[in-house]
CSV table of C-alpha atoms in Angstrom, one decimal:
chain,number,residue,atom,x,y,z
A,1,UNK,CA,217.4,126.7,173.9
A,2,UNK,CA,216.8,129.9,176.1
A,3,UNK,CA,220.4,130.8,175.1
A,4,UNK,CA,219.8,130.5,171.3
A,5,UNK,CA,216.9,132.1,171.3
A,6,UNK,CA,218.4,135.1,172.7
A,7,UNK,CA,220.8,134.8,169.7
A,8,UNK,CA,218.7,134.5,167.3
A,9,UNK,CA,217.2,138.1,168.9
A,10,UNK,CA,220.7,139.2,168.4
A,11,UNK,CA,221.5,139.0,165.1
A,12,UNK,CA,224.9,140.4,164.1
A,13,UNK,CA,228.1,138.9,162.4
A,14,UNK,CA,229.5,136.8,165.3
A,15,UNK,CA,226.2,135.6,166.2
A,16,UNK,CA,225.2,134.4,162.7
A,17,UNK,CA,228.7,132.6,162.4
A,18,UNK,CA,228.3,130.9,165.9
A,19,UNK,CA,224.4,129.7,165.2
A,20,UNK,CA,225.9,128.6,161.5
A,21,UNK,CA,228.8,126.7,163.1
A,22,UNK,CA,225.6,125.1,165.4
A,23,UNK,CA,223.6,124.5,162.8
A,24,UNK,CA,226.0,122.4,160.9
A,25,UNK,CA,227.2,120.4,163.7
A,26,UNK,CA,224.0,118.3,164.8
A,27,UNK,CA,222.9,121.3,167.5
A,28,UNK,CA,218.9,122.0,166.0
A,29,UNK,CA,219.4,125.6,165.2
A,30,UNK,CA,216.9,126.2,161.8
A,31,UNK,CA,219.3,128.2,159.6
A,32,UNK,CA,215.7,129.9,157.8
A,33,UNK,CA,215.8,132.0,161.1
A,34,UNK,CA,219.5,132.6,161.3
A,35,UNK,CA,220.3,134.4,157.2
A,36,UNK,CA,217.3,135.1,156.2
A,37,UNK,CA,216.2,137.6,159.3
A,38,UNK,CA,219.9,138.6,159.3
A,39,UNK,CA,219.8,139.6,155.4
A,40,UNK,CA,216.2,141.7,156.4
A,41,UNK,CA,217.9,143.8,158.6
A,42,UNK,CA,220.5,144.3,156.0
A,43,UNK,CA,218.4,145.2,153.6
A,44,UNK,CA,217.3,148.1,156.4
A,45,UNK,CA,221.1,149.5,156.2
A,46,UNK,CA,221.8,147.6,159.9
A,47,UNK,CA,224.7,145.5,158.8
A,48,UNK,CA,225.9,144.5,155.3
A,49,UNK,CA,224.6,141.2,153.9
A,50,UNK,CA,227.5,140.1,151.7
A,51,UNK,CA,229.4,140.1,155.2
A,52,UNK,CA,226.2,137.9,156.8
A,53,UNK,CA,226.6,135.5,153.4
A,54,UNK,CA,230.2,135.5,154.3
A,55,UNK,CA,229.8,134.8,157.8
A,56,UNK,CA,227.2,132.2,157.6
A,57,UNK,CA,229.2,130.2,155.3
A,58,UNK,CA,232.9,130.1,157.3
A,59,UNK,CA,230.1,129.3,160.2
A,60,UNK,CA,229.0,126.4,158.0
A,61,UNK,CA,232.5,125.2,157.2
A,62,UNK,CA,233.6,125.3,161.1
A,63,UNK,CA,230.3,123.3,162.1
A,64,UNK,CA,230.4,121.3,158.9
A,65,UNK,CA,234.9,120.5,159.8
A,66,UNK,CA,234.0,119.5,163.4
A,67,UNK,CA,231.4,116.5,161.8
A,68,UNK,CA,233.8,115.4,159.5
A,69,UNK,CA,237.2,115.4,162.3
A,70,UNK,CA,234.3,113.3,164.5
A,71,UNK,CA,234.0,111.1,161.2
A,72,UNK,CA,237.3,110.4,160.4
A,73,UNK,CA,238.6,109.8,163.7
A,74,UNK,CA,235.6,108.2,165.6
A,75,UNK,CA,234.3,106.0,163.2
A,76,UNK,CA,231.1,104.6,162.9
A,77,UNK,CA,230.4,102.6,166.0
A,78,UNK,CA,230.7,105.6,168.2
A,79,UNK,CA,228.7,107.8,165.7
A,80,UNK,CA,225.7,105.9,165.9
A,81,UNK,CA,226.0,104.9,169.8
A,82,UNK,CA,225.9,109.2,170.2
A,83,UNK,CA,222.9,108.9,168.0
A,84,UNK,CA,220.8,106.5,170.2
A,85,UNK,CA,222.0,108.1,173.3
A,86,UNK,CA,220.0,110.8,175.3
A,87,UNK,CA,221.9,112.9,173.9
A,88,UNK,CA,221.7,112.2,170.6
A,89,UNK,CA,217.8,112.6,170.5
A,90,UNK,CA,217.9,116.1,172.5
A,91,UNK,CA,219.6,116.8,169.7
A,92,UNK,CA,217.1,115.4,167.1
A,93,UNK,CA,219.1,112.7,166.1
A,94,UNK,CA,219.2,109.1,165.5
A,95,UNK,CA,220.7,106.1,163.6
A,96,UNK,CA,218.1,106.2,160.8
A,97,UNK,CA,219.2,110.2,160.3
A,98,UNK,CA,222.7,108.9,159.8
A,99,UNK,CA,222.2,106.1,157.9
A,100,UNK,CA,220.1,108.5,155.4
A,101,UNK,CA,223.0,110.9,154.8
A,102,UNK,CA,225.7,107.9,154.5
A,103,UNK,CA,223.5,106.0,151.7
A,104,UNK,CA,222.8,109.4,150.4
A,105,UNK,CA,226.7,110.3,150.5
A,106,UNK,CA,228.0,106.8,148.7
A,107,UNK,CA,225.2,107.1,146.2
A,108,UNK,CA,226.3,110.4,145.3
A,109,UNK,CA,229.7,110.3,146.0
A,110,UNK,CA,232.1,113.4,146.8
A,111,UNK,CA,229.5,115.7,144.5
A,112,UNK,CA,226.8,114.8,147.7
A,113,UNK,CA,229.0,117.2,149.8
A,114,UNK,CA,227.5,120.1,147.7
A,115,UNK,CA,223.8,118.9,146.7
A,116,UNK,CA,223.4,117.1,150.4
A,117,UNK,CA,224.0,120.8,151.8
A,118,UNK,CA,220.9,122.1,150.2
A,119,UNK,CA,218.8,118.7,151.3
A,120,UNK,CA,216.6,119.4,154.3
A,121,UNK,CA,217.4,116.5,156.8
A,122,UNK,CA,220.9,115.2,155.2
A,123,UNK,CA,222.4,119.5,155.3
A,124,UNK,CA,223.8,119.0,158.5
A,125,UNK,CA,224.9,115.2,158.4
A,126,UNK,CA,226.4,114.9,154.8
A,127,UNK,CA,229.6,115.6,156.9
A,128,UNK,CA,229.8,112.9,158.7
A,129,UNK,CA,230.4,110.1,155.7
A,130,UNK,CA,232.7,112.3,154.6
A,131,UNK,CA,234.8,111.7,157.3
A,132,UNK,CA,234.0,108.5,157.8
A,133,UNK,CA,235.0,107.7,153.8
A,134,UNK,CA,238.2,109.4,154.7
A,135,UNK,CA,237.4,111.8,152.2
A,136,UNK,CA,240.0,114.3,151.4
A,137,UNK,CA,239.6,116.9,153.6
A,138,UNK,CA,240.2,120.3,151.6
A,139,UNK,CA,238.6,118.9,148.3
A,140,UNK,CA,235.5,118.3,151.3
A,141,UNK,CA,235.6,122.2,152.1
A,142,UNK,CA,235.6,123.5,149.1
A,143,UNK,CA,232.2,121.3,148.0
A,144,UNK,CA,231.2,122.6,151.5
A,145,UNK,CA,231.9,125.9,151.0
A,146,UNK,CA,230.3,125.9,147.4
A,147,UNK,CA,226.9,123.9,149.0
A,148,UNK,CA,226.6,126.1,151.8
A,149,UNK,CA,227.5,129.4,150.2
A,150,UNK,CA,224.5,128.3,147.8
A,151,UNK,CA,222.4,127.8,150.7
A,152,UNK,CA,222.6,131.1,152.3
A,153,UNK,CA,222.4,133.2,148.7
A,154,UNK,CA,219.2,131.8,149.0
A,155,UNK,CA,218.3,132.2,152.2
A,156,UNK,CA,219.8,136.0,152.1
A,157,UNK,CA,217.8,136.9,149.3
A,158,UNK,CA,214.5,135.9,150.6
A,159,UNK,CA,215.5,137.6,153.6
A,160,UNK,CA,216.0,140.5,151.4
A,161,UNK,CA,213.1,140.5,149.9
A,162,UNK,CA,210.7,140.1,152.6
A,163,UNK,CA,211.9,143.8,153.8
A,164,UNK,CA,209.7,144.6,151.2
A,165,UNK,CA,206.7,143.3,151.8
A,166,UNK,CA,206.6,141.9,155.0
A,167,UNK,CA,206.6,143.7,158.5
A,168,UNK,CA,209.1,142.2,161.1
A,169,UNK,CA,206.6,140.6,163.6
A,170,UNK,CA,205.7,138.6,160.6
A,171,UNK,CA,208.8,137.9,159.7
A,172,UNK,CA,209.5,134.1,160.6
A,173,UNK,CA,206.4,133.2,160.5
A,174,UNK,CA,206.5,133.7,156.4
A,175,UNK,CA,210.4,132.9,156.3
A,176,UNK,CA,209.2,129.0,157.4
A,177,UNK,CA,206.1,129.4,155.3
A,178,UNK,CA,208.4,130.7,152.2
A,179,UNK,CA,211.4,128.2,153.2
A,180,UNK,CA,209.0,125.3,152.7
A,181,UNK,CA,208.4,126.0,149.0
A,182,UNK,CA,212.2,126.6,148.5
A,183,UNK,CA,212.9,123.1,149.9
A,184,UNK,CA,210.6,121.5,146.9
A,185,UNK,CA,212.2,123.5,144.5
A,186,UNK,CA,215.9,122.2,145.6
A,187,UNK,CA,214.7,118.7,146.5
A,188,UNK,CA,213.5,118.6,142.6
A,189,UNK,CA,216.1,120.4,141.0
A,190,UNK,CA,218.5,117.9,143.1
A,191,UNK,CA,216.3,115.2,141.2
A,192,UNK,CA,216.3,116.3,137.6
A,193,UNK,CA,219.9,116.6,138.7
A,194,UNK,CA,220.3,113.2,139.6
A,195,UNK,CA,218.2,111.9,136.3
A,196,UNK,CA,220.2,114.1,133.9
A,197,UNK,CA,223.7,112.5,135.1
A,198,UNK,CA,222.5,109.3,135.3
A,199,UNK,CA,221.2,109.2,132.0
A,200,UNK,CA,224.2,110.7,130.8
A,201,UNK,CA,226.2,107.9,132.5
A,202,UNK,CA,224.0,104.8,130.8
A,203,UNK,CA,224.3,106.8,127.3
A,204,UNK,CA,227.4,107.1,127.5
A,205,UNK,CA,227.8,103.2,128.4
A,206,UNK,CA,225.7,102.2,125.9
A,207,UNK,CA,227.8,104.6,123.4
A,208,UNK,CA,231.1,102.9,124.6
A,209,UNK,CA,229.7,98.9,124.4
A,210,UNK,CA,228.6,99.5,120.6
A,211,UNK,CA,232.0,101.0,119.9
A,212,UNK,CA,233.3,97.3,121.6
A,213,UNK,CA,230.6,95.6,119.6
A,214,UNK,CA,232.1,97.2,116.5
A,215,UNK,CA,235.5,96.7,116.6
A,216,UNK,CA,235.2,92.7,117.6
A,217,UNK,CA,232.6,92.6,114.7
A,218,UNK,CA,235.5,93.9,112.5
């Protein structure tokens, strides 16, 4: 932990891709104090924050690609018997984390790839079912890609603008306080998400079983 704290003091382009590629693998690296501190000291002239955006996302996708290869090709026994070990809980992990992000992966399907990469909790498990559903893997990075490139707009801009108005030994301290109400706001657009298509789905059922109706009638 010594040796990511002096990291996350260190902010630059390789650092922010190695703490990303951390952070999406099931190492406890809180990506709120990876971009967003990252994007303030862009937004000082230190480093450019379209390259941090850029770098925090192929991080993402490397982390994200290492969860998903230990997926596919270890299946689920050994996933969860790492997630019970020692290990596993120095880590901050467990069965009941894993079985979240699989029942929220097949109740989603391959869309969960994106939307479970904005879910606080699921954001650095949703790879896992992937692999283990033998999902294909470049349709899986490019939802990746798309759900974590989200992600760290987000987390760049509030970065951003916190230079502003904040002064830098206050800055994590109102990055966790800010990135809390940004988590509500995703966790309930990822719900009126949710309601909208599966509305859409039943209407759309209900649209094609009168047409049936109809034509036997006839």
């Amino acid at each position: 932990m010594n040796f990511i704290s002096s990291l996350l003091g260190n902010l630059n382009y390789a650092t922010v891709f190695f703490l990303m590629l951390l952070e999406s693998t099931v190492i406890p690296v809180p990506s709120e104090l990876v971009v967003s501190p990252a994007a303030y000291h862009a937004a000082g002239g230190n480093i450019n924050v379209f390259l941090i955006i850029l770098f925090a996302t192929l991080g993402a996708d490397c982390g994200a690609t290492i969860n998903y290869v230990a997926g596919y090709y270890l299946g689920r026994p050994i996933i969860y018997r790492f997630a019970n070990s020692k290990w596993g809980h120095l880590c901050l992990l467990n069965q009941e984390k894993v079985e979240k992000s699989e029942k929220y992966f097949y109740n989603h399907g391959m869309v969960a790839t994106i939307t479970g990469r904005l879910i606080p909790g699921i954001r650095h498990l949703i790879s896992i079912p992937a692999g283990l559903a033998k999902m294909n893997y470049w349709m899986f990075l490019l939802y990746t890609t798309i759900g974590a490139g989200i992600w760290n707009c987000i987390l760049a801009a509030l970065g951003w603008y916190l230079y502003s108005v904040v002064p830098e030994d206050q800055l994590n301290d109102k990055i966790l306080e800010y990135g809390e109400y940004i988590k509500i706001a995703i966790i309930g657009l990822v719900c009126l998400a949710a309601v909208y298509f599966i509305a859409k789905y039943y209407i759309k059922k209900r649209k094609s079983n009168q047409q049936e109706n109809t034509q036997d009638n006839e």
